[in-house]
Amino acid sequence: MATLIAPSNHSSAEDAEALQKAFKGWGADDKTIIAILGHRNVHQRQQIRKAYEELHQEDLIKRLESEISGDFERAMYRWMLEPADRDAVLANVAIRNGKKDLHVIAEIACVLSAEELLAVRRAYRHRYKRSLEEDLLVGLVSSYRYEGDEINARLAQSEANILHETVKEKKGNYEEAIRILTTRSKTQLVATFNRYRDEHAISISKKLLDNQASDDFYKALHTAIRCINDHKKYYEKVLRNAIKKVGTDEDALSRVVVTRAEKDLRDIKELYYKRNSVHLEDAVAKETSGDYKKFLLTLLGKQD
Amino acid sequence: MATLIAPSNHSSAEDAEALQKAFKGWGADDKTIIAILGHRNVHQRQQIRKAYEELHQEDLIKRLESEISGDFERAMYRWMLEPADRDAVLANVAIRNGKKDLHVIAEIACVLSAEELLAVRRAYRHRYKRSLEEDLLVGLVSSYRYEGDEINARLAQSEANILHETVKEKKGNYEEAIRILTTRSKTQLVATFNRYRDEHAISISKKLLDNQASDDFYKALHTAIRCINDHKKYYEKVLRNAIKKVGTDEDALSRVVVTRAEKDLRDIKELYYKRNSVHLEDAVAKETSGDYKKFLLTLLGKQD
């Protein structure tokens, strides 16, 4: 249970007026400030902040900071923030303080519910301008995906709708898209992508390519979706781009050949041939030379 | 399907000898190098590396790097690494290259299975000395925990065993512990902690405190487990430590009072009284002063 004692009826406008009066003169009337703000719940405090801004064209939190000081100011500042924003501030201070405050991060991450934690990440990103693509990549790399084969069709439908919101006209829902991409099983995600295509007559990856190719978040999203949906097709395209690039992209070429030679490079080769009407070995032979060429062709399965 | 053509029978010792010969004289015999290493699977390559090290007291990969060069060397270097270690190198290069290579991170995270990705994180940490506590905290912060109430008793048992391995004598299994803490529902985790206590006659958090209080990873683990297990008890202790500290830890005191006043501070107050036979308000009043004191007492529910 809570300890806060807040009245069920209060007028934000009257509170804002009373606070303004408390700020007047030399030294603020701290007793009134505490009597009001120490007895208002989170919703009421936000209403007062809004009313104060409208009446006095001034941010209440900024004004409080200039009127009070020390531990009182710091506690009041945190109290006035919305909970998710407050936790974002606490997390940021802890990160800046380094090792000695790492337990505060663990505390926030482990006490909050999944939805609350999502709201903190959103607030953190908003406040500290951490990039969305960073959020997405960290989420993808840290994930431990369930690998079962079950599909929840209703979920596929609702999450296809959420992704659609994110993709079309950059409508937001970024955190929701990140949550979906980083937590669902691949089987479930493929069902979601199929649902998207059935509904919008275009695949989500094509849609992404059309609209927002220049934005890093959308680029990372595009790669993630393609890799989850059909990674062989994805690798075929990486090879195609590497080969057709002026000067050849040897890094990308080596990466795909070396990492896939013992897995599914034969399938990728077949896709390459279907798409380009040229054998991958011939394309590679044309663009490379010497030992590098010999090595890649060996890994590509050329008989000596 | 793979493209690699590898013999089912090969002798690592003979391969190591043949490679040594190929390195002799002015300029390496690249044809032989490719003919051998380009036709060995991942297990065989590791065997050859081992045999070479034993025969010649020299790391085969280092020797290859000094014998060959350019794109051939880079591709061969990646080919010779174990897959998880190779992906760790690719991820690190991509991170250092910044924005232009972020798709490589998405690719690794989304193509690999959950277990493979775990192995890459382990290899990355090993190779680049990223700290375990960083892995744990990033995992906790990025998680989106399932919030259902189901308990899988068998899983609780097996994961209690894994945690026991991690906790006792720092036996390792760090990544497994991180995976468990960051992916299971809180209900499931509490069942796992209970299983641990039943089996070892001590709670896992007490056990952690006894053994490894000085290590940052174990400290973060300790906080995470306490917050998941019983966050009110955890906050009671934070308050107790903040108050008894010489000079009082105002940051911790404000943090708990401000963040919990609208949630469960009354329960935490009760726990505090039970544990210390002193009312929390009285302890706070004794250690603070002025407006700060008035404000905290107001949030603590003191009637004006």
Coordinates of C-alpha atoms in Angstrom, one line a residue:
Chain A
M1 CA 0.0 0.0 0.0
A2 CA 0.9 3.6 -0.6
T3 CA 1.8 6.2 2.0
L4 CA 0.8 9.2 0.0
I5 CA -2.2 11.1 1.4
A6 CA -3.9 12.9 -1.5
P7 CA -7.3 14.5 -1.6
S8 CA -9.8 13.1 -4.1
N9 CA -11.0 16.6 -5.0
H10 CA -8.5 19.3 -5.8
S11 CA -8.4 22.2 -8.3
S12 CA -5.2 22.2 -10.4
A13 CA -5.8 25.9 -11.1
E14 CA -6.1 26.8 -7.4
D15 CA -3.0 24.7 -6.6
A16 CA -1.0 26.5 -9.4
E17 CA -2.1 29.9 -8.0
A18 CA -1.2 28.9 -4.5
L19 CA 2.2 27.7 -5.6
Q20 CA 2.8 31.0 -7.5
K21 CA 2.1 32.9 -4.3
A22 CA 4.4 30.6 -2.3
F23 CA 7.2 31.6 -4.7
K24 CA 6.7 35.3 -4.3
G25 CA 8.9 37.5 -2.1
W26 CA 12.3 36.7 -0.6
G27 CA 12.6 33.0 -0.1
A28 CA 9.8 30.6 -1.0
D29 CA 7.1 29.5 1.4
D30 CA 8.4 25.9 1.6
K31 CA 5.6 24.8 3.9
T32 CA 2.9 25.6 1.4
I33 CA 4.9 23.9 -1.4
I34 CA 5.2 20.7 0.6
A35 CA 1.5 20.9 1.8
I36 CA 0.4 21.0 -1.8
L37 CA 2.8 18.9 -3.8
G38 CA 3.5 16.4 -1.0
H39 CA -0.2 15.6 -1.1
R40 CA -1.0 15.1 -4.7
N41 CA -0.8 11.9 -6.7
V42 CA 1.0 11.5 -10.0
H43 CA -2.0 12.4 -12.1
Q44 CA -2.7 15.5 -10.0
R45 CA 0.9 16.7 -10.1
Q46 CA 0.9 16.5 -13.9
Q47 CA -2.4 18.4 -14.0
I48 CA -0.9 21.1 -11.7
R49 CA 2.2 21.3 -13.8
K50 CA 0.1 21.9 -16.9
A51 CA -2.2 24.4 -15.2
Y52 CA 0.9 26.3 -13.9
E53 CA 2.4 26.4 -17.4
E54 CA -0.8 27.8 -18.8
L55 CA -1.3 30.4 -16.1
H56 CA 2.3 31.6 -15.8
Q57 CA 4.0 30.6 -19.0
E58 CA 6.7 29.0 -17.0
D59 CA 7.7 25.4 -16.3
L60 CA 6.8 24.5 -12.7
I61 CA 9.7 22.1 -12.3
K62 CA 12.2 24.8 -13.5
R63 CA 10.7 27.3 -11.1
L64 CA 10.9 24.9 -8.2
E65 CA 14.6 24.3 -9.0
S66 CA 15.3 28.0 -8.7
E67 CA 13.3 28.4 -5.5
I68 CA 14.5 25.5 -3.4
S69 CA 17.9 23.7 -3.0
G70 CA 19.9 20.8 -1.7
D71 CA 18.4 17.5 -0.9
F72 CA 14.9 19.0 -0.8
E73 CA 15.3 20.2 -4.3
R74 CA 16.6 16.9 -5.6
A75 CA 13.8 14.9 -3.9
M76 CA 11.2 17.4 -5.2
Y77 CA 12.6 17.3 -8.7
R78 CA 12.3 13.5 -8.8
W79 CA 8.9 13.6 -7.2
M80 CA 7.5 16.0 -9.9
L81 CA 8.7 13.8 -12.8
E82 CA 6.4 11.2 -14.3
P83 CA 7.5 7.8 -12.9
A84 CA 9.0 6.4 -16.1
D85 CA 10.8 9.7 -16.7
R86 CA 12.0 9.7 -13.1
D87 CA 13.4 6.2 -13.5
A88 CA 15.1 7.2 -16.7
V89 CA 16.8 10.1 -14.8
L90 CA 17.8 7.7 -12.0
A91 CA 19.2 5.2 -14.5
N92 CA 21.2 7.9 -16.3
V93 CA 22.7 9.2 -13.0
A94 CA 23.6 5.6 -12.1
I95 CA 25.3 5.0 -15.4
R96 CA 27.3 8.2 -15.1
N97 CA 28.3 7.3 -11.6
G98 CA 29.7 4.0 -12.9
K99 CA 30.4 0.8 -10.9
K100 CA 29.3 2.1 -7.5
D101 CA 25.7 2.7 -8.7
L102 CA 25.1 -0.3 -11.0
H103 CA 22.7 -1.8 -8.5
V104 CA 20.3 1.0 -9.2
I105 CA 20.1 -0.3 -12.8
A106 CA 19.5 -3.8 -11.7
E107 CA 16.8 -2.5 -9.3
I108 CA 14.9 -0.6 -11.9
A109 CA 15.1 -3.5 -14.4
C110 CA 14.0 -6.1 -11.9
V111 CA 11.3 -4.3 -9.9
L112 CA 9.3 -2.9 -12.8
S113 CA 6.8 -4.8 -14.9
A114 CA 7.6 -5.5 -18.5
E115 CA 5.4 -2.6 -19.6
E116 CA 6.8 -0.2 -17.1
L117 CA 10.3 -1.0 -18.1
L118 CA 9.3 -0.4 -21.7
A119 CA 8.1 3.0 -20.7
V120 CA 11.4 3.8 -19.0
R121 CA 13.3 2.8 -22.1
R122 CA 11.1 5.1 -24.1
A123 CA 11.5 8.0 -21.6
Y124 CA 15.3 7.4 -21.6
R125 CA 15.5 7.5 -25.3
H126 CA 13.4 10.7 -25.4
R127 CA 15.4 12.4 -22.7
Y128 CA 18.9 11.4 -23.6
K129 CA 18.6 11.0 -27.3
R130 CA 19.8 7.5 -27.4
S131 CA 19.2 6.2 -30.9
L132 CA 16.4 3.9 -31.8
E133 CA 18.7 1.7 -33.8
E134 CA 20.9 1.2 -30.8
D135 CA 17.8 0.1 -28.8
L136 CA 16.9 -2.3 -31.6
L137 CA 20.3 -3.8 -32.0
V138 CA 20.9 -4.1 -28.2
G139 CA 17.6 -5.9 -27.9
L140 CA 18.3 -8.2 -30.8
V141 CA 21.8 -9.1 -29.5
S142 CA 20.6 -9.7 -26.0
S143 CA 17.6 -11.7 -26.9
Y144 CA 17.2 -15.4 -26.1
R145 CA 14.4 -16.3 -28.5
Y146 CA 12.0 -19.1 -27.9
E147 CA 12.4 -21.6 -30.7
G148 CA 9.1 -23.5 -30.6
D149 CA 7.0 -23.9 -33.7
E150 CA 3.6 -22.8 -32.4
I151 CA 1.8 -19.9 -34.1
N152 CA -0.7 -17.6 -32.4
A153 CA -2.7 -16.3 -35.4
R154 CA -4.5 -13.6 -33.4
L155 CA -1.2 -12.3 -32.2
A156 CA 0.2 -12.4 -35.7
Q157 CA -2.7 -10.2 -36.8
S158 CA -2.5 -7.7 -34.0
E159 CA 1.3 -7.4 -34.3
A160 CA 1.2 -7.1 -38.1
N161 CA -1.0 -4.1 -37.4
I162 CA 1.5 -2.6 -35.0
L163 CA 4.3 -3.1 -37.4
H164 CA 2.2 -1.4 -40.1
E165 CA 1.8 1.6 -37.9
T166 CA 5.6 1.8 -37.4
V167 CA 6.4 1.3 -41.1
K168 CA 3.9 3.6 -42.8
E169 CA 4.7 7.3 -42.6
K170 CA 6.9 6.8 -39.6
K171 CA 3.9 6.8 -37.3
G172 CA 5.9 5.9 -34.2
N173 CA 5.2 2.7 -32.2
Y174 CA 9.0 2.2 -32.4
E175 CA 9.3 0.6 -29.0
E176 CA 6.4 -1.7 -29.7
A177 CA 8.1 -2.8 -33.0
I178 CA 11.4 -3.3 -31.1
R179 CA 9.6 -5.4 -28.5
I180 CA 7.9 -7.6 -31.1
L181 CA 11.2 -8.1 -33.1
T182 CA 13.2 -8.9 -30.1
T183 CA 10.9 -11.2 -28.1
R184 CA 8.8 -13.3 -30.5
S185 CA 9.9 -16.6 -31.8
K186 CA 11.1 -16.6 -35.5
T187 CA 8.1 -18.9 -36.4
Q188 CA 5.7 -16.4 -34.9
L189 CA 7.4 -13.5 -36.6
V190 CA 7.3 -15.2 -40.0
A191 CA 3.5 -15.7 -39.5
T192 CA 3.3 -12.0 -38.6
F193 CA 5.2 -10.9 -41.7
N194 CA 2.9 -13.2 -43.9
R195 CA -0.1 -11.6 -42.3
Y196 CA 1.3 -8.2 -43.2
R197 CA 1.8 -9.2 -46.8
D198 CA -1.7 -10.7 -47.1
E199 CA -3.2 -7.6 -45.8
H200 CA -1.2 -4.9 -47.6
A201 CA -0.3 -6.7 -50.8
I202 CA 3.4 -5.9 -50.3
S203 CA 5.9 -7.6 -48.0
I204 CA 7.0 -5.5 -45.0
S205 CA 10.6 -5.5 -46.1
K206 CA 9.7 -4.1 -49.5
K207 CA 7.5 -1.5 -47.9
L208 CA 10.4 -0.5 -45.6
L209 CA 12.8 -0.3 -48.6
D210 CA 10.3 2.0 -50.5
N211 CA 9.8 4.5 -47.7
Q212 CA 12.6 5.0 -45.3
A213 CA 15.9 3.6 -46.7
S214 CA 17.8 6.6 -45.4
D215 CA 17.1 6.2 -41.7
D216 CA 19.4 4.0 -39.6
F217 CA 16.6 2.6 -37.5
Y218 CA 14.6 1.6 -40.5
K219 CA 17.8 0.1 -42.1
A220 CA 18.5 -2.0 -39.1
L221 CA 14.8 -3.0 -38.9
H222 CA 14.9 -4.0 -42.6
T223 CA 18.0 -6.2 -42.1
A224 CA 16.5 -7.8 -39.0
I225 CA 13.2 -8.6 -40.8
R226 CA 14.9 -10.0 -43.9
C227 CA 17.2 -12.2 -41.8
I228 CA 14.4 -13.6 -39.7
N229 CA 12.1 -14.0 -42.7
D230 CA 14.5 -15.8 -45.1
H231 CA 18.1 -15.5 -44.4
K232 CA 19.2 -17.3 -47.5
K233 CA 17.5 -14.8 -49.7
Y234 CA 19.1 -12.1 -47.6
Y235 CA 22.5 -13.5 -48.1
E236 CA 21.9 -13.9 -51.9
K237 CA 21.3 -10.2 -52.0
V238 CA 24.4 -9.4 -49.9
L239 CA 26.5 -11.4 -52.4
R240 CA 24.8 -9.7 -55.4
N241 CA 25.5 -6.3 -54.0
A242 CA 29.1 -7.2 -53.0
I243 CA 29.8 -8.5 -56.5
K244 CA 28.2 -5.7 -58.5
K245 CA 29.8 -2.9 -56.5
V246 CA 32.5 -1.1 -58.4
G247 CA 35.7 -2.6 -56.9
T248 CA 33.9 -5.5 -55.3
D249 CA 33.1 -5.5 -51.5
E250 CA 35.5 -8.2 -50.5
D251 CA 34.5 -7.9 -46.8
A252 CA 30.9 -8.8 -47.5
L253 CA 31.9 -11.5 -50.0
S254 CA 34.3 -13.2 -47.6
R255 CA 31.8 -12.9 -44.8
V256 CA 29.0 -14.7 -46.5
V257 CA 31.2 -17.4 -48.2
V258 CA 33.2 -18.2 -45.0
T259 CA 30.2 -18.2 -42.6
R260 CA 27.8 -20.1 -44.8
A261 CA 30.2 -22.6 -46.6
E262 CA 29.5 -25.3 -43.9
K263 CA 25.8 -24.5 -43.6
D264 CA 23.7 -23.5 -46.5
L265 CA 25.9 -21.9 -49.2
R266 CA 24.6 -24.4 -51.8
D267 CA 21.1 -23.2 -51.3
I268 CA 22.3 -19.6 -51.5
K269 CA 24.2 -20.4 -54.7
E270 CA 21.0 -21.8 -56.3
L271 CA 19.1 -18.7 -55.3
Y272 CA 21.9 -16.6 -56.9
Y273 CA 21.6 -18.5 -60.1
K274 CA 17.9 -18.2 -60.3
R275 CA 18.0 -14.5 -59.6
N276 CA 21.0 -13.6 -61.9
S277 CA 21.2 -16.3 -64.5
V278 CA 24.9 -16.5 -63.7
H279 CA 26.6 -19.1 -61.5
L280 CA 27.9 -17.6 -58.3
E281 CA 31.3 -19.3 -58.9
D282 CA 31.6 -17.6 -62.3
A283 CA 30.7 -14.2 -60.9
V284 CA 33.2 -14.6 -58.0
A285 CA 35.9 -15.8 -60.4
K286 CA 35.3 -12.7 -62.6
E287 CA 35.6 -10.2 -59.7
T288 CA 38.5 -11.7 -57.7
S289 CA 42.0 -13.0 -58.4
G290 CA 45.0 -15.0 -57.2
D291 CA 44.8 -17.1 -54.0
Y292 CA 41.8 -15.2 -52.7
K293 CA 39.9 -16.3 -55.8
K294 CA 41.1 -19.9 -55.5
F295 CA 40.2 -20.0 -51.8
L296 CA 36.7 -18.7 -52.3
L297 CA 36.0 -21.0 -55.2
T298 CA 37.2 -23.9 -53.0
L299 CA 34.8 -23.0 -50.3
L300 CA 32.1 -22.6 -52.9
G301 CA 32.5 -26.3 -53.7
K302 CA 34.4 -26.1 -56.9
Q303 CA 36.1 -29.5 -57.6
D304 CA 39.8 -29.1 -57.9
Chain B
M1 CA 23.1 -27.5 -47.8
A2 CA 26.8 -26.8 -47.4
T3 CA 29.2 -26.3 -50.3
L4 CA 32.3 -27.4 -48.4
I5 CA 33.9 -30.6 -49.7
A6 CA 35.7 -32.3 -46.8
P7 CA 37.1 -35.8 -46.7
S8 CA 35.6 -38.1 -44.0
N9 CA 39.1 -39.5 -43.2
H10 CA 42.0 -37.2 -42.7
S11 CA 45.0 -37.1 -40.4
S12 CA 45.4 -33.9 -38.4
A13 CA 49.1 -34.7 -37.9
E14 CA 49.7 -35.2 -41.6
D15 CA 47.9 -32.0 -42.4
A16 CA 49.9 -30.1 -39.8
E17 CA 53.1 -31.5 -41.4
A18 CA 52.1 -30.7 -44.9
L19 CA 51.2 -27.1 -43.9
Q20 CA 54.6 -26.7 -42.2
K21 CA 56.2 -27.8 -45.5
A22 CA 54.1 -25.4 -47.4
F23 CA 55.3 -22.5 -45.2
K24 CA 59.0 -23.3 -45.9
G25 CA 61.2 -21.5 -48.3
W26 CA 60.6 -18.1 -49.9
G27 CA 56.9 -17.5 -50.2
A28 CA 54.3 -20.0 -49.0
D29 CA 52.8 -22.7 -51.2
D30 CA 49.4 -21.2 -51.2
K31 CA 48.0 -24.0 -53.4
T32 CA 48.7 -26.6 -50.7
I33 CA 47.3 -24.4 -48.0
I34 CA 44.0 -24.0 -49.9
A35 CA 43.9 -27.7 -50.8
I36 CA 44.1 -28.6 -47.2
L37 CA 42.3 -26.0 -45.2
G38 CA 39.7 -25.3 -47.9
H39 CA 38.6 -28.9 -47.6
R40 CA 38.3 -29.4 -43.9
N41 CA 35.2 -28.9 -41.7
V42 CA 35.1 -26.9 -38.6
H43 CA 36.0 -29.8 -36.3
Q44 CA 38.9 -30.9 -38.6
R45 CA 40.3 -27.4 -38.7
Q46 CA 40.3 -27.2 -34.9
Q47 CA 42.1 -30.6 -34.8
I48 CA 44.7 -29.4 -37.3
R49 CA 45.3 -26.2 -35.3
K50 CA 45.8 -28.3 -32.2
A51 CA 48.1 -30.8 -33.9
Y52 CA 50.1 -28.0 -35.5
E53 CA 50.6 -26.3 -32.1
E54 CA 51.8 -29.6 -30.6
L55 CA 54.2 -30.4 -33.4
H56 CA 55.7 -26.9 -33.9
Q57 CA 55.0 -25.0 -30.7
E58 CA 53.4 -22.3 -32.8
D59 CA 49.8 -21.1 -33.4
L60 CA 48.7 -22.0 -36.9
I61 CA 46.5 -18.9 -37.3
K62 CA 49.4 -16.6 -36.3
R63 CA 51.7 -18.4 -38.8
L64 CA 49.1 -18.2 -41.6
E65 CA 48.8 -14.4 -40.9
S66 CA 52.5 -14.0 -41.4
E67 CA 52.6 -16.2 -44.6
I68 CA 49.7 -14.8 -46.6
S69 CA 48.2 -11.4 -47.0
G70 CA 45.4 -9.2 -48.3
D71 CA 41.9 -10.5 -48.8
F72 CA 43.1 -14.0 -48.9
E73 CA 44.6 -13.6 -45.4
R74 CA 41.5 -12.0 -44.0
A75 CA 39.2 -14.7 -45.4
M76 CA 41.5 -17.5 -44.2
Y77 CA 41.7 -15.9 -40.7
R78 CA 38.0 -15.9 -40.4
W79 CA 37.7 -19.4 -41.8
M80 CA 40.1 -20.7 -39.2
L81 CA 38.2 -19.3 -36.2
E82 CA 35.5 -21.3 -34.5
P83 CA 32.1 -20.0 -35.8
A84 CA 31.1 -18.3 -32.5
D85 CA 34.5 -16.7 -32.2
R86 CA 34.4 -15.6 -35.9
D87 CA 31.0 -14.0 -35.4
A88 CA 32.3 -12.2 -32.3
V89 CA 35.2 -10.8 -34.5
L90 CA 32.7 -9.8 -37.2
A91 CA 30.5 -8.1 -34.6
N92 CA 33.4 -6.2 -33.1
V93 CA 34.7 -5.0 -36.5
A94 CA 31.1 -3.9 -37.3
I95 CA 30.8 -2.0 -34.0
R96 CA 34.1 -0.2 -34.6
N97 CA 33.1 0.7 -38.1
G98 CA 30.0 2.4 -36.7
K99 CA 26.8 3.3 -38.6
K100 CA 27.8 1.8 -42.0
D101 CA 28.1 -1.7 -40.7
L102 CA 25.3 -1.9 -38.2
H103 CA 23.4 -4.3 -40.5
V104 CA 26.1 -6.9 -39.7
I105 CA 25.0 -6.9 -36.1
A106 CA 21.4 -7.3 -37.0
E107 CA 22.4 -10.1 -39.3
I108 CA 24.3 -12.0 -36.7
A109 CA 21.6 -11.5 -34.0
C110 CA 18.7 -12.5 -36.4
V111 CA 20.2 -15.4 -38.3
L112 CA 21.7 -17.4 -35.4
S113 CA 19.7 -19.6 -33.1
A114 CA 19.3 -18.6 -29.5
E115 CA 22.0 -21.0 -28.4
E116 CA 24.4 -19.9 -31.1
L117 CA 23.8 -16.3 -30.2
L118 CA 24.6 -17.1 -26.6
A119 CA 27.9 -18.7 -27.7
V120 CA 28.8 -15.6 -29.7
R121 CA 28.1 -13.4 -26.6
R122 CA 30.4 -15.7 -24.6
A123 CA 33.1 -15.6 -27.3
Y124 CA 32.8 -11.8 -27.5
R125 CA 33.2 -11.4 -23.8
H126 CA 36.1 -13.7 -23.7
R127 CA 37.9 -12.0 -26.6
Y128 CA 37.1 -8.4 -25.9
K129 CA 37.0 -8.5 -22.1
R130 CA 33.5 -7.1 -21.9
S131 CA 32.4 -7.4 -18.3
L132 CA 29.9 -9.9 -17.2
E133 CA 28.0 -7.4 -15.1
E134 CA 27.6 -5.3 -18.3
D135 CA 26.1 -8.4 -20.0
L136 CA 23.8 -9.0 -17.1
L137 CA 22.6 -5.4 -16.8
V138 CA 22.1 -4.9 -20.6
G139 CA 20.1 -8.2 -20.6
L140 CA 18.0 -7.1 -17.7
V141 CA 17.3 -3.7 -19.1
S142 CA 16.5 -5.0 -22.5
S143 CA 14.2 -7.8 -21.3
Y144 CA 10.5 -7.9 -21.9
R145 CA 9.5 -10.5 -19.3
Y146 CA 6.5 -12.8 -19.7
E147 CA 4.2 -12.0 -16.8
G148 CA 2.1 -15.2 -16.5
D149 CA 1.7 -17.1 -13.3
E150 CA 2.5 -20.6 -14.6
I151 CA 5.3 -22.5 -12.9
N152 CA 7.3 -25.3 -14.5
A153 CA 8.6 -27.2 -11.5
R154 CA 11.1 -29.3 -13.5
L155 CA 12.6 -26.2 -15.0
A156 CA 12.8 -24.6 -11.6
Q157 CA 14.8 -27.6 -10.4
S158 CA 17.2 -27.7 -13.3
E159 CA 17.8 -24.0 -13.3
A160 CA 18.3 -23.9 -9.5
N161 CA 21.1 -26.4 -10.2
I162 CA 22.6 -24.1 -12.8
L163 CA 22.4 -21.1 -10.5
H164 CA 24.1 -23.2 -7.8
E165 CA 27.0 -23.9 -10.1
T166 CA 27.4 -20.2 -10.8
V167 CA 27.2 -19.2 -7.2
K168 CA 29.4 -21.8 -5.5
E169 CA 33.1 -21.3 -5.9
K170 CA 32.6 -19.1 -9.0
K171 CA 32.3 -22.2 -11.1
G172 CA 31.3 -20.4 -14.3
N173 CA 28.0 -20.9 -16.1
Y174 CA 27.8 -17.2 -16.1
E175 CA 26.0 -16.9 -19.4
E176 CA 23.5 -19.5 -18.4
A177 CA 22.8 -17.6 -15.2
I178 CA 22.4 -14.4 -17.2
R179 CA 20.0 -16.2 -19.6
I180 CA 17.9 -17.5 -16.8
L181 CA 17.7 -14.2 -15.0
T182 CA 16.9 -12.2 -18.1
T183 CA 14.4 -14.5 -19.8
R184 CA 12.2 -16.2 -17.2
S185 CA 9.0 -14.8 -15.7
K186 CA 9.3 -13.5 -12.2
T187 CA 6.9 -16.2 -10.9
Q188 CA 9.1 -18.9 -12.5
L189 CA 12.2 -17.3 -11.0
V190 CA 10.8 -17.1 -7.5
A191 CA 10.0 -20.9 -7.8
T192 CA 13.6 -21.4 -8.9
F193 CA 14.9 -19.5 -5.9
N194 CA 12.6 -21.4 -3.5
R195 CA 13.8 -24.7 -5.0
Y196 CA 17.4 -23.5 -4.4
R197 CA 16.6 -22.7 -0.7
D198 CA 14.9 -26.0 -0.1
E199 CA 17.9 -27.8 -1.5
H200 CA 20.7 -25.9 0.0
A201 CA 19.2 -24.8 3.3
I202 CA 20.2 -21.2 2.5
S203 CA 18.7 -18.6 0.2
I204 CA 20.6 -17.9 -3.0
S205 CA 20.9 -14.2 -2.1
K206 CA 22.4 -15.0 1.3
K207 CA 24.8 -17.5 -0.4
L208 CA 25.8 -14.8 -2.8
L209 CA 26.4 -12.3 0.0
D210 CA 28.6 -14.8 1.9
N211 CA 30.8 -15.7 -0.9
Q212 CA 31.5 -13.0 -3.5
A213 CA 30.4 -9.7 -2.2
S214 CA 33.4 -8.0 -3.8
D215 CA 32.8 -8.9 -7.4
D216 CA 30.7 -6.5 -9.6
F217 CA 29.0 -9.3 -11.4
Y218 CA 28.0 -11.0 -8.2
K219 CA 26.9 -7.7 -6.8
A220 CA 24.6 -7.0 -9.7
L221 CA 23.3 -10.6 -9.6
H222 CA 22.6 -10.2 -5.9
T223 CA 20.6 -7.0 -6.5
A224 CA 18.7 -8.6 -9.4
I225 CA 17.7 -11.7 -7.4
R226 CA 16.7 -9.7 -4.3
C227 CA 14.5 -7.3 -6.4
I228 CA 12.8 -10.2 -8.2
N229 CA 12.4 -12.3 -5.1
D230 CA 10.9 -9.6 -2.8
H231 CA 11.4 -6.1 -3.7
K232 CA 9.8 -4.7 -0.6
K233 CA 12.3 -6.5 1.6
Y234 CA 15.1 -5.2 -0.7
Y235 CA 13.9 -1.6 -0.3
E236 CA 13.7 -2.0 3.5
K237 CA 17.4 -2.8 3.4
V238 CA 18.2 0.0 1.1
L239 CA 16.5 2.4 3.6
R240 CA 18.2 0.7 6.6
N241 CA 21.7 1.1 5.0
A242 CA 21.0 4.7 3.9
I243 CA 19.9 5.7 7.4
K244 CA 22.6 4.0 9.4
K245 CA 25.4 5.2 7.1
V246 CA 27.5 7.9 8.7
G247 CA 26.3 11.2 7.1
T248 CA 23.1 9.4 5.8
D249 CA 22.8 8.4 2.1
E250 CA 20.3 11.0 1.0
D251 CA 20.3 9.8 -2.6
A252 CA 19.2 6.3 -1.7
L253 CA 16.7 7.6 0.9
S254 CA 15.0 10.0 -1.5
R255 CA 15.0 7.4 -4.2
V256 CA 13.1 4.8 -2.2
V257 CA 10.7 7.3 -0.6
V258 CA 9.9 9.2 -3.8
T259 CA 9.6 6.1 -6.1
R260 CA 7.5 4.0 -3.6
A261 CA 5.3 6.6 -1.9
E262 CA 2.5 6.0 -4.4
K263 CA 3.0 2.3 -4.5
D264 CA 4.0 0.2 -1.5
L265 CA 5.8 2.4 1.0
R266 CA 3.4 1.5 3.7
D267 CA 4.4 -2.2 3.4
I268 CA 8.0 -1.2 3.4
K269 CA 7.5 0.9 6.5
E270 CA 6.0 -2.1 8.3
L271 CA 8.9 -4.3 7.3
Y272 CA 11.2 -1.6 8.6
Y273 CA 9.5 -1.5 11.9
K274 CA 9.5 -5.3 12.3
R275 CA 13.2 -5.4 11.5
N276 CA 14.5 -2.4 13.4
S277 CA 11.9 -1.8 16.2
V278 CA 12.0 1.8 15.2
H279 CA 9.4 3.6 13.1
L280 CA 10.8 4.6 9.7
E281 CA 9.4 8.1 10.2
D282 CA 11.3 8.5 13.5
A283 CA 14.5 7.2 11.9
V284 CA 14.2 9.6 9.0
A285 CA 13.3 12.5 11.3
K286 CA 16.4 11.9 13.3
E287 CA 18.8 11.8 10.3
T288 CA 17.4 14.7 8.2
S289 CA 16.4 18.3 8.8
G290 CA 14.5 21.3 7.5
D291 CA 12.3 21.2 4.4
Y292 CA 13.9 18.0 3.2
K293 CA 12.8 16.3 6.4
K294 CA 9.3 17.8 6.2
F295 CA 8.9 16.7 2.6
L296 CA 10.0 13.1 3.2
L297 CA 7.8 12.8 6.3
T298 CA 4.9 14.1 4.2
L299 CA 5.5 11.5 1.5
L300 CA 5.9 8.9 4.3
G301 CA 2.2 9.6 5.2
K302 CA 2.7 11.7 8.3
Q303 CA -0.5 13.6 9.1
D304 CA 0.2 17.4 9.2

